[in-house]
Amino acid sequence: MVDLSVRIKDLTFKNPVLTASGTCGFGEEIADFMDLSKLGGIVMKGTTLKPREGNDYPRMAETPSGMLNAVGLQNKGVDNFIQNIYPNIKDIDSQFIVNVNGSTIEEYVELTEKINELDKIPAIELNISCPNVKEGGMAFGVSCPSAEAVVRAVRKVYSKPMIVKLSPNVTNIAEIAKAVEGQGADAVSLVNTFLGMAVDANTRKPVLSTITGGLSGPAIKPIALRMVWQVYQAVKVPVVGMGGIMNATDAIEFMLAGASAVQVGTAIFIDPTIPVQIVSGIQSYMETHGIQSASELTGSLQI
Amino acid sequence: MVDLSVRIKDLTFKNPVLTASGTCGFGEEIADFMDLSKLGGIVMKGTTLKPREGNDYPRMAETPSGMLNAVGLQNKGVDNFIQNIYPNIKDIDSQFIVNVNGSTIEEYVELTEKINELDKIPAIELNISCPNVKEGGMAFGVSCPSAEAVVRAVRKVYSKPMIVKLSPNVTNIAEIAKAVEGQGADAVSLVNTFLGMAVDANTRKPVLSTITGGLSGPAIKPIALRMVWQVYQAVKVPVVGMGGIMNATDAIEFMLAGASAVQVGTAIFIDPTIPVQIVSGIQSYMETHGIQSASELTGSLQI
Amino acid sequence: MKKTVQELLLVDNIQLNHDNFKLVLQAPTKLPQIFPGQFVNVEIKKATEIFLRRPFSVLDVNYENNTFSLLVKILGRGSKVLTTYQSGDKISVIFPLGSSFTLPDKNDRVLLVGGGSGVAPMLFLAKICGLKPENVHVILGARSQQDHIDISAYKAFGNYYFTTEDGSLGEKGFVTHHPVFSQELSSFDKVYTCGPDLMMKAVAKEAADKNIFCEVSLENMMACGFGVCLCCVEKTKEGNKCVCTEGPVFNINKLTW
Amino acid sequence: MKKTVQELLLVDNIQLNHDNFKLVLQAPTKLPQIFPGQFVNVEIKKATEIFLRRPFSVLDVNYENNTFSLLVKILGRGSKVLTTYQSGDKISVIFPLGSSFTLPDKNDRVLLVGGGSGVAPMLFLAKICGLKPENVHVILGARSQQDHIDISAYKAFGNYYFTTEDGSLGEKGFVTHHPVFSQELSSFDKVYTCGPDLMMKAVAKEAADKNIFCEVSLENMMACGFGVCLCCVEKTKEGNKCVCTEGPVFNINKLTW
Ligand SMILES: Cc1cc2nc3c(=O)[nH]c(=O)nc-3n(C[C@H](O)[C@H](O)[C@H](O)COP(=O)(O)OP(=O)(O)OC[C@H]3O[C@@H](n4cnc5c(N)ncnc54)[C@H](O)[C@@H]3O)c2cc1C
Ligand SMILES: Cc1cc2nc3c(=O)[nH]c(=O)nc-3n(C[C@H](O)[C@H](O)[C@H](O)COP(=O)(O)OP(=O)(O)OC[C@H]3O[C@@H](n4cnc5c(N)ncnc54)[C@H](O)[C@@H]3O)c2cc1C
Ligand SMILES: Cc1cc2nc3c(=O)[nH]c(=O)nc-3n(C[C@H](O)[C@H](O)[C@H](O)COP(=O)(O)O)c2cc1C
Ligand SMILES: Cc1cc2nc3c(=O)[nH]c(=O)nc-3n(C[C@H](O)[C@H](O)[C@H](O)COP(=O)(O)O)c2cc1C
Ligand code: FES
Ligand code: FES
C-alpha cells in the first residue's frame, strides 16, 4: 500500500487532494456526489467578518478552457458559519479549512480570532488575493509590504497552521512568497484567479457586472504550474498548488513542480467527483511508478 | 462602404488586422494562403543583430486552448534580413514591421539603426517582452526603469513610428505602458506571451528544453483583454491588442476594450486564413452595427 | 433528492422544428423522481470550445424505461453541437437539479405560460399536475408558426392557445396579448411561467396586479448548477439567492421585479 | 506546390487493426500532386481538449476521385477522436506540406523500412516510385502480428518482409535484425525509412556504415506545419532546420545522428 498522506507543519492530510475555496461551498453542497472523508481536505468558501452580498449578476463568463467569476466573496459572515455550518461539518473525517478574507487588517485579525476558537478547524487559508472585491483582497497580495503586514498581524493571533494564498497577478510571485514566509506563514497556496475580462461584442458591454473578474480553469494551468515551480525553489515552507487541475495527471504535474498538496477548483463545476477520482489516480500513478509516499513526488521533477 | 483604415501616429494601416511577430514568418511563408496585401500589416519574426539558433528542441507544448513556445528568437540576423528578405517584401502593398530584439541596449540601438535605413519598413515593434531568451528580452519589460532605458535609447536613433511591445508578466502593465509612453513610444502593443510551464508526468521532466516557455492562444484572451482595457485608460498613444484572437468577434472585443489595431498570432497555426477572415468579419460587424470607421470601435465599450 | 453525475445513453434525438430538438436520455439505473421546473446539467464533449456544462430543463420522464427527455433549442455553440449527437452516444449529465414548481391543489384552475425553450417545463407540468384537463390552460408564445413545436402528445392534459409575433399561428402578439389575460386571468388560482425574461416579467406583472399566485422559472448563466459557485444569483427581497438551488422556480413575491 | 486550407469530406474510415485506421478524404477541387513523405495537418474539432492540428503523412492519392488517404494510429487524444469521425463529416486540412523522399532512379534497387505509422509513406513510395517490383524491398516492423496492417493492396509493387518483437509474424526482433540488413544491404542503392526515432536511427546507422544513400522522415512536435512557428526544429549539421518545411525528409548526411 502506498502512503498518500502529506503534511503541512504538524497537520496531516490523508491525501494531497483538497477542494479549493469558493468551488465546493462548505463541503455539504458536494456531499451528494462523494464521501467527503475521502478528500485530503476541504477549503471552504471565502468567509468574512460580516455578511457580504457579493457582486451583482452577471458574475460569470465562460472563456476558452476556463471561466471568469466575479462572485465577490458572497457569504453570510463568520458568525453564521460558526452557528450554522460548523456544527454540521465538525464531525466529518476530513480537514476543513477556513478561507479568511478582510477589507482591512483589523478585519482579518478579528475573523481569525473567531476561527481560532473552533477546535475542529485545524488551519486557515489567508486569502490576500481575491480579485473581485473593491477593498482589500488582491490589493494586499500584490506587494510585499502589504502582504507582510496582513500575515504578521494574523500570525500574532493564530498559532495553528496558516496557509497564505497568493495572487498570480504579480511580476514576481516568488518574492511575495518569501515575504510571507518571512512573517511566519506555514505554507503558501497558489494560485488564486488571474484578473481577466470578457466583452460582449454584440451589446458592446462588459459581460460581468464588475467589468473584470477572476480567471480560473485549465487555461491558467501552464502559468500556475510555472509559479508553483518558482515558489517551490524560493521558499522552504510547503506549497499548495492549484490552477486548472482537471485530473490526476494535472495534480501530479503540480506535485512534481513542487506542490506538497493540490487544490481542485473549477473542475468541480464540470464534475464534482473529480477530486476523489484524482485521489485514486494519484494512487495508481504511485503504484505504477513505484513511489511509496506521496510526499516523494513533491519537487521531484528531473531538470 | 465602411472605412476600415486605422492610424498609428502618421502611419495608416488599411485595416486594423496585423499578423503577430513570430507567427507569420516574414509574410512569405503565409503568402500561399492569402493575398498579403489584404492585411493591415505584418509584424515579422523577431530579429536580432546577430543570427540566433534559438533554443533546443522541444520548443512547443500544447496546453488547454493554447500552447507554450520556447523558440528563443531563432533568426538569421538583421543583415540576412536586409539582403535576402527585405528585397522580396518591399513591394508588397502592406505594412511590414520589424520586431526588434536585443540582449543589451546597445544591440537594440544598433539593430534599429540598420532598420532605420530601410525605406519600406514604416515602423518597428520594440520587443521588450520575449520570455524565451536568457539575456535581455522580458527582463527589460518587467520594470519601469529598464523599459524606459531601452525605449529612450532607441527613440534617439529612430524617428518613424515605434511600437513598444509589453510583457503581461507584471503586476501593473498600465504603469509600464505609461513609462514607455513617457519616453516617446508612439504606440504600445500587448500582450506578449505569459511565462508558463509544462510537465510530462510520465517522464517526470519538463516538456520544453528551456523548462518554461511563453503561453499564447485563446487561453490568455481574458487576461490580455483586461490588460488592453487598463492600458487604454492609462495612456494617450494607440494600443495594439493581441492575445488569443481567433476570429472577428475576438478582434472586435479588443477594439471595444481600447485597441486601435489588433494582431493575430497563434490562430495562424490553426488556420492561416484567419487574419483575412477577421478583416471581412470586422467589416460585416461594422455594417451591421452602422459603424462608419473602424477607429470608432476603439474604446467604445459601454461601461 | 440525491444529485448524481451519470453517463447517460442518448436513445433518441428528434428534430422538432428548425431549431428545436428533443433528446431522450436513458440512465443505467432507476431514475429518481423528477418534477417540472427541475433541470439537468449536460456536458458537451464533442466541441472544441465548450468548457462548462449547459443546463436544460426536463421535458418529460419515463420511469419504466429510466429515460427522460430534454427540449434543446439551438442558441449558441453548445446547444448546436448537442443537437448533432446521435443515438448511442454517451452524455455525462448531473441531475436532478433545482427546485420544482409548486404542484397545484386538486381543484385549482391553472394557467401555464411558456415561450422559447421555456415550453419544456410547462408541458411537463401540464402532464403531471394531476388536474382535470379543463382546469389546465396553456399559452405558448413564439415569434412565428415555424418556431412552435408540435404539442399533440400533451393535448390530452389541457387546453392549448398559441400566440405568434407575426400572427402566423394563433393570436398575434406576445403571450400576454392573448385574450385569456384580459378576460379570464382572475379565474385562475395559479399561474406558472417559463421563458424569456421579458415574457415572464410581463406575465408576472399581470398576475401580481390580480394578486394571483405566480411562479416563474428563471434561466441564468450557471457555472456549476448545484450550488457551489454562487454565480447564478438573482436579487430577491431576501438578498441574493442561487437560482440553481434556491430556484430556478421562484414565487414572484420573492423577486424584486 | 501551393499550400491550402480546405474543408475535405471524409468519404471512408476503415479500421485496419486494433489501433490503425485508414481515413479517406475528398477535396472539392482538383488535388495538387502529392509525393511520399509529404504530410497534411488536420483539425480535430470534435474534441474538447484539442487545440492544435495534428500532422499525418499521406498514404495514397487517387487523382481521379480527388481523394487521398491517411493512416491514423491511435496515440493520444487527438488521434483517438479523429478515428471516430464518420463518412460525411467535414474535416479542415492544410496540405500538401513538407518535402518528399527523393524518388529513386530508374534502375535503383531500394530498401524501404517502416515502423508504426511510418508505414504510410513507405507504402506510398513503394507504389509510386516507378521501379520494377523486384527492385523494391520493404521491411515493416511492429511489436507483434496484431500491430501489422494488411498490405495486400501494395503487394504488387515490391517484396515485403515483416519483423515483430515477439516473433508472432516474420522475423523476430527489430527491423534491423532482419537478414536483409546483414546479408543484402550493400545491394541497395537507396534506403528510405520512416517510423519511431530509435528505429530510424538504427537503420540510418546501418546505411551510413555501408555508405548507402539514406533518407529518413522525421516526426516531431509541430504547431503550424507550414514554417512559421519554428517549433519543429531538428539540429542538423547546418544548424536548426524546420522539419515541416525543410523536412520531414532528410538525408542522413545532414543530420547530427
Ligand atoms: C435552469 C435552466 C434551464 C434551462 N432549460 C432549457 C431548456 O429546457 N431548453 C433549452 O433549449 N435551453 C434551456 N436553458 C438555456 C440553455 O442552458 C442555454 O440555451 C444554453 O446553455 C446555451 O448554450 P450555448 O452553448 O448554445 O450558447 P452560448 O454560445 O454559450 O451562448 C449564446 C448566447 O446566449 C447567452 N446565454 C447562454 N446561456 C444563457 C443562460 N442560461 N441565460 C441567459 N443567457 C444565456 C450567452 O450569453 C450568449 O450570448 C436553460 C437554462 C437554465 C439556466
Ligand atoms: C510529419 C509527420 C507525419 C506524421 N505522420 C503520421 C501518420 O501518417 N500516421 C500517424 O498515425 N501519425 C503520424 N504522425 C504522428 C501524429 O501526428 C501523432 O501521432 C499525433 O499528432 C498524436 O496526436 P494525439 O492527439 O493523438 O496525441 P497527444 O495526446 O497529443 O500526444 C500523445 C503523446 O504522444 C506524443 N506525441 C504526439 N505527437 C508527437 C509527434 N509528432 N512527435 C513526437 N511525439 C508526439 C506526445 O508528446 C504525447 O506524449 C506524424 C507526425 C508528423 C510530425
Ligand atoms: C466561482 C469561484 C469562486 C472562488 N472563490 C474563492 C474564494 O472565496 N476564496 C479564494 O481564496 N479563492 C476563491 N476562488 C479561487 C479558487 O479557489 C482557485 O484559487 C482558482 O479558481 C484556481 O483554481 P482552479 O483553476 O482549479 O479553479 C474562487 C474561484 C471560483 C472559480
Ligand atoms: C511560436 C511563437 C513565436 C513568437 N515569437 C515572437 C517574436 O519573435 N517576437 C515577439 O514580439 N513576439 C513573439 N511571439 C508572441 C506573439 O507575437 C504574440 O504576442 C503572442 O503569441 C500572443 O498572441 P496570440 O495569442 O494571438 O498568439 C511569438 C509567439 C509564438 C506562439
Ligand atoms: S450555478 Fe453554481 S451556484 Fe448556481
Ligand atoms: S511546425 Fe511550425 S515551423 Fe514547423
Coordinates of N, CA, C and O in Angstrom, one line a residue, chain B residues 22-25 29-33 45 53-69 71 74-75 216-218 246 266 268-273, chain D residues 1-5 41 43 48-54 77 92 94-95 97 219-224 226-235 238-242 246:
Chain B
G22 N 6.5 36.4 -35.0 CA 6.8 35.0 -34.6 C 5.8 34.0 -35.1 O 5.9 32.8 -34.8
T23 N 4.7 34.5 -35.7 CA 3.6 33.6 -36.0 C 3.3 33.6 -37.5 O 2.4 32.9 -38.0
C24 N 4.1 34.4 -38.3 CA 3.8 34.6 -39.7 C 5.1 34.7 -40.5 O 5.0 35.1 -41.7
G25 N 6.2 34.3 -39.9 CA 7.5 34.4 -40.6 C 7.7 35.8 -41.0 O 7.6 36.7 -40.3
E29 N 5.9 33.1 -45.9 CA 5.5 31.8 -45.5 C 4.0 31.6 -45.5 O 3.5 30.4 -45.5
I30 N 3.3 32.7 -45.4 CA 1.8 32.5 -45.4 C 1.2 33.0 -46.7 O -0.1 33.1 -46.9
A31 N 2.0 33.4 -47.7 CA 1.5 34.0 -48.9 C 0.7 33.0 -49.8 O -0.1 33.4 -50.6
D32 N 1.0 31.7 -49.6 CA 0.2 30.7 -50.3 C -1.3 30.8 -49.9 O -2.1 30.4 -50.7
F33 N -1.5 31.2 -48.7 CA -2.9 31.1 -48.1 C -3.7 32.3 -48.3 O -4.9 32.3 -48.2
K45 N 8.9 38.1 -38.0 CA 9.6 37.3 -36.9 C 10.7 38.1 -36.2 O 11.4 38.9 -36.8
E53 N 20.5 30.8 -33.1 CA 20.0 29.4 -33.4 C 18.7 29.1 -32.6 O 18.0 28.1 -32.9
G54 N 18.4 29.9 -31.6 CA 17.2 29.6 -30.8 C 17.5 28.5 -29.8 O 18.6 28.1 -29.7
N55 N 16.4 28.1 -29.2 CA 16.6 27.1 -28.1 C 16.6 25.7 -28.7 O 16.2 25.5 -29.9
D56 N 16.9 24.7 -27.9 CA 16.9 23.3 -28.3 C 15.4 22.8 -28.4 O 14.5 23.4 -27.8
Y57 N 15.3 21.8 -29.2 CA 14.0 21.1 -29.3 C 13.9 20.3 -28.0 O 14.9 19.9 -27.5
P58 N 12.7 20.1 -27.4 CA 11.4 20.5 -27.8 C 11.1 22.0 -27.4 O 11.5 22.4 -26.3
R59 N 10.5 22.6 -28.3 CA 10.2 24.1 -28.2 C 8.7 24.3 -28.0 O 8.2 25.5 -28.0
M60 N 7.9 23.3 -27.9 CA 6.4 23.5 -28.0 C 5.7 22.6 -27.1 O 6.1 21.4 -27.0
A61 N 4.7 23.0 -26.5 CA 3.8 22.1 -25.8 C 2.4 22.6 -26.0 O 2.1 23.8 -25.8
E62 N 1.5 21.7 -26.4 CA 0.1 22.1 -26.5 C -0.5 22.2 -25.0 O -0.1 21.4 -24.2
T63 N -1.3 23.2 -24.8 CA -1.9 23.4 -23.5 C -3.4 23.6 -23.7 O -3.8 23.8 -24.9
P64 N -4.2 23.6 -22.7 CA -5.7 23.8 -22.9 C -5.9 25.1 -23.6 O -5.6 26.2 -23.1
S65 N -6.5 25.1 -24.8 CA -6.8 26.3 -25.6 C -5.6 27.2 -25.8 O -5.7 28.4 -25.8
G66 N -4.4 26.6 -25.9 CA -3.3 27.4 -26.1 C -2.0 26.6 -26.3 O -2.1 25.3 -26.5
M67 N -0.9 27.2 -26.3 CA 0.4 26.5 -26.5 C 1.5 27.3 -25.8 O 1.4 28.5 -25.6
L68 N 2.5 26.6 -25.4 CA 3.7 27.2 -24.9 C 4.7 27.1 -26.0 O 4.8 26.1 -26.7
N69 N 5.5 28.2 -26.2 CA 6.6 28.0 -27.1 C 7.9 28.5 -26.5 O 7.9 29.3 -25.5
V71 N 10.8 29.2 -28.6 CA 11.6 29.3 -29.8 C 12.9 30.0 -29.5 O 14.0 29.6 -29.9
Q74 N 14.9 32.4 -32.7 CA 15.7 31.9 -33.8 C 15.6 32.8 -35.0 O 14.4 33.1 -35.5
N75 N 16.6 33.3 -35.6 CA 16.6 34.1 -36.8 C 18.0 34.3 -37.3 O 19.0 34.1 -36.6
S216 N 0.5 31.3 -25.3 CA -0.3 32.1 -26.2 C -1.6 31.4 -26.5 O -1.7 30.2 -26.2
G217 N -2.4 32.0 -27.3 CA -3.7 31.4 -27.7 C -4.9 31.8 -26.9 O -4.7 32.6 -25.9
P218 N -6.0 31.3 -27.2 CA -7.3 31.7 -26.6 C -7.3 31.7 -25.1 O -8.0 32.4 -24.4
M246 N -9.0 34.7 -32.2 CA -9.2 33.6 -33.2 C -10.2 34.0 -34.3 O -10.3 33.2 -35.2
T266 N -1.1 33.1 -32.7 CA -1.3 31.6 -32.7 C -2.4 31.1 -33.6 O -2.3 30.0 -34.1
I268 N -3.0 31.7 -36.5 CA -2.5 31.4 -37.8 C -2.0 30.0 -37.9 O -2.2 29.3 -38.9
F269 N -1.6 29.4 -36.8 CA -1.2 28.0 -36.8 C -2.4 27.1 -37.0 O -2.3 26.0 -37.6
I270 N -3.5 27.5 -36.5 CA -4.7 26.7 -36.6 C -5.3 26.9 -38.0 O -5.8 25.9 -38.6
D271 N -5.3 28.1 -38.5 CA -5.8 28.4 -39.8 C -5.2 29.7 -40.3 O -5.6 30.7 -39.9
P272 N -4.3 29.6 -41.3 CA -3.6 30.8 -41.7 C -4.5 31.8 -42.5 O -4.0 33.0 -42.7
T273 N -5.7 31.4 -42.8 CA -6.6 32.4 -43.4 C -7.3 33.2 -42.4 O -8.1 34.1 -42.8
Chain D
M1 N 4.6 23.9 -55.0 CA 3.2 23.4 -54.8 C 2.5 24.3 -53.8 O 3.0 24.5 -52.6
K2 N 1.4 24.9 -54.1 CA 0.7 25.8 -53.3 C 0.0 25.1 -52.1 O -0.7 24.1 -52.3
K3 N 0.2 25.6 -50.9 CA -0.4 25.0 -49.8 C -1.8 25.7 -49.6 O -1.9 26.9 -49.8
T4 N -2.8 24.9 -49.2 CA -4.1 25.5 -49.0 C -4.7 24.9 -47.7 O -4.4 23.8 -47.2
V5 N -5.7 25.6 -47.2 CA -6.5 25.1 -46.1 C -7.9 24.7 -46.8 O -8.5 25.6 -47.4
N41 N -2.0 18.6 -42.4 CA -2.3 19.0 -41.0 C -3.8 19.1 -40.8 O -4.4 19.9 -41.4
E43 N -7.4 19.3 -38.6 CA -8.0 20.0 -37.5 C -9.0 18.9 -36.9 O -9.7 18.3 -37.6
T48 N -13.1 18.3 -27.0 CA -13.0 19.5 -26.1 C -11.6 19.9 -26.0 O -11.3 21.1 -25.9
E49 N -10.6 19.0 -25.9 CA -9.3 19.4 -25.4 C -8.2 19.6 -26.5 O -7.1 19.9 -26.1
I50 N -8.5 19.5 -27.7 CA -7.5 19.6 -28.7 C -7.5 21.0 -29.2 O -8.5 21.6 -29.6
F51 N -6.3 21.6 -29.3 CA -6.2 23.0 -29.8 C -5.5 23.0 -31.1 O -6.0 23.6 -32.1
L52 N -4.3 22.4 -31.2 CA -3.5 22.4 -32.4 C -4.0 21.3 -33.4 O -4.6 20.4 -33.0
R53 N -3.6 21.5 -34.7 CA -3.9 20.5 -35.7 C -2.9 19.3 -35.4 O -2.0 19.4 -34.6
R54 N -3.2 18.2 -36.1 CA -2.3 17.0 -35.9 C -1.8 16.6 -37.3 O -2.6 16.5 -38.3
R77 N -5.0 11.7 -27.5 CA -6.4 12.1 -27.5 C -6.9 12.5 -28.9 O -8.0 12.2 -29.3
S92 N -11.2 20.0 -41.7 CA -10.4 21.0 -42.3 C -8.9 20.5 -42.3 O -8.4 20.0 -41.3
I94 N -4.9 21.2 -43.9 CA -3.9 22.1 -44.6 C -3.0 21.1 -45.3 O -2.4 20.2 -44.7
F95 N -2.8 21.3 -46.6 CA -2.0 20.4 -47.4 C -1.6 21.0 -48.8 O -2.2 22.0 -49.2
L97 N 2.0 19.4 -47.3 CA 3.1 20.0 -46.5 C 4.4 19.2 -46.6 O 4.4 18.0 -46.8
E219 N 9.4 12.8 -37.4 CA 8.2 13.2 -36.9 C 8.5 14.0 -35.6 O 9.1 13.5 -34.7
N220 N 8.1 15.3 -35.5 CA 8.3 15.9 -34.2 C 7.1 16.8 -33.9 O 6.1 16.8 -34.7
M221 N 7.2 17.5 -32.8 CA 6.0 18.2 -32.3 C 5.9 19.5 -33.2 O 6.8 20.3 -33.1
M222 N 4.8 19.7 -33.9 CA 4.6 20.8 -34.7 C 3.4 21.7 -34.2 O 2.4 21.1 -33.8
A223 N 3.6 22.9 -34.3 CA 2.5 23.8 -34.0 C 1.8 24.2 -35.3 O 0.5 24.2 -35.4
C224 N 2.5 24.6 -36.3 CA 1.9 25.1 -37.5 C 1.9 24.1 -38.7 O 0.9 23.9 -39.4
F226 N 3.6 24.6 -41.4 CA 4.0 25.3 -42.7 C 5.1 26.4 -42.5 O 5.2 27.3 -43.3
G227 N 5.9 26.2 -41.5 CA 7.1 27.0 -41.4 C 7.1 28.3 -40.7 O 8.1 29.1 -40.8
V228 N 6.0 28.7 -40.0 CA 6.0 30.0 -39.4 C 6.4 29.9 -37.9 O 6.8 30.9 -37.4
C229 N 6.1 28.8 -37.2 CA 6.3 28.9 -35.8 C 7.7 28.6 -35.3 O 8.1 28.9 -34.2
L230 N 8.5 27.9 -36.1 CA 9.8 27.5 -35.8 C 9.9 26.6 -34.5 O 10.9 26.6 -33.8
C231 N 8.9 25.8 -34.3 CA 8.9 24.9 -33.1 C 9.4 23.6 -33.5 O 9.9 22.8 -32.6
C232 N 9.4 23.2 -34.8 CA 9.7 21.8 -35.1 C 11.1 21.6 -35.5 O 11.3 20.7 -36.4
V233 N 12.0 22.3 -34.9 CA 13.4 22.2 -35.4 C 14.1 20.8 -35.1 O 13.9 20.2 -34.1
E234 N 15.0 20.5 -36.0 CA 15.9 19.4 -35.8 C 17.3 20.0 -36.0 O 17.5 20.8 -36.9
K235 N 18.2 19.6 -35.1 CA 19.6 20.0 -35.1 C 20.2 19.3 -36.3 O 20.3 18.1 -36.4
E238 N 23.9 21.9 -40.5 CA 23.9 23.3 -40.9 C 23.0 24.1 -39.9 O 22.4 25.1 -40.3
G239 N 22.9 23.7 -38.7 CA 22.1 24.4 -37.7 C 20.7 23.9 -37.7 O 20.3 22.9 -38.3
N240 N 19.9 24.6 -36.9 CA 18.5 24.1 -36.7 C 17.7 24.3 -38.0 O 17.7 25.3 -38.6
K241 N 17.0 23.2 -38.4 CA 16.2 23.2 -39.6 C 14.7 22.9 -39.2 O 14.5 22.1 -38.3
C242 N 13.8 23.6 -39.9 CA 12.4 23.3 -39.7 C 12.0 21.9 -40.3 O 12.2 21.7 -41.5
E246 N 11.7 22.2 -44.3 CA 13.0 21.7 -44.8 C 13.0 20.2 -44.7 O 13.9 19.6 -45.3

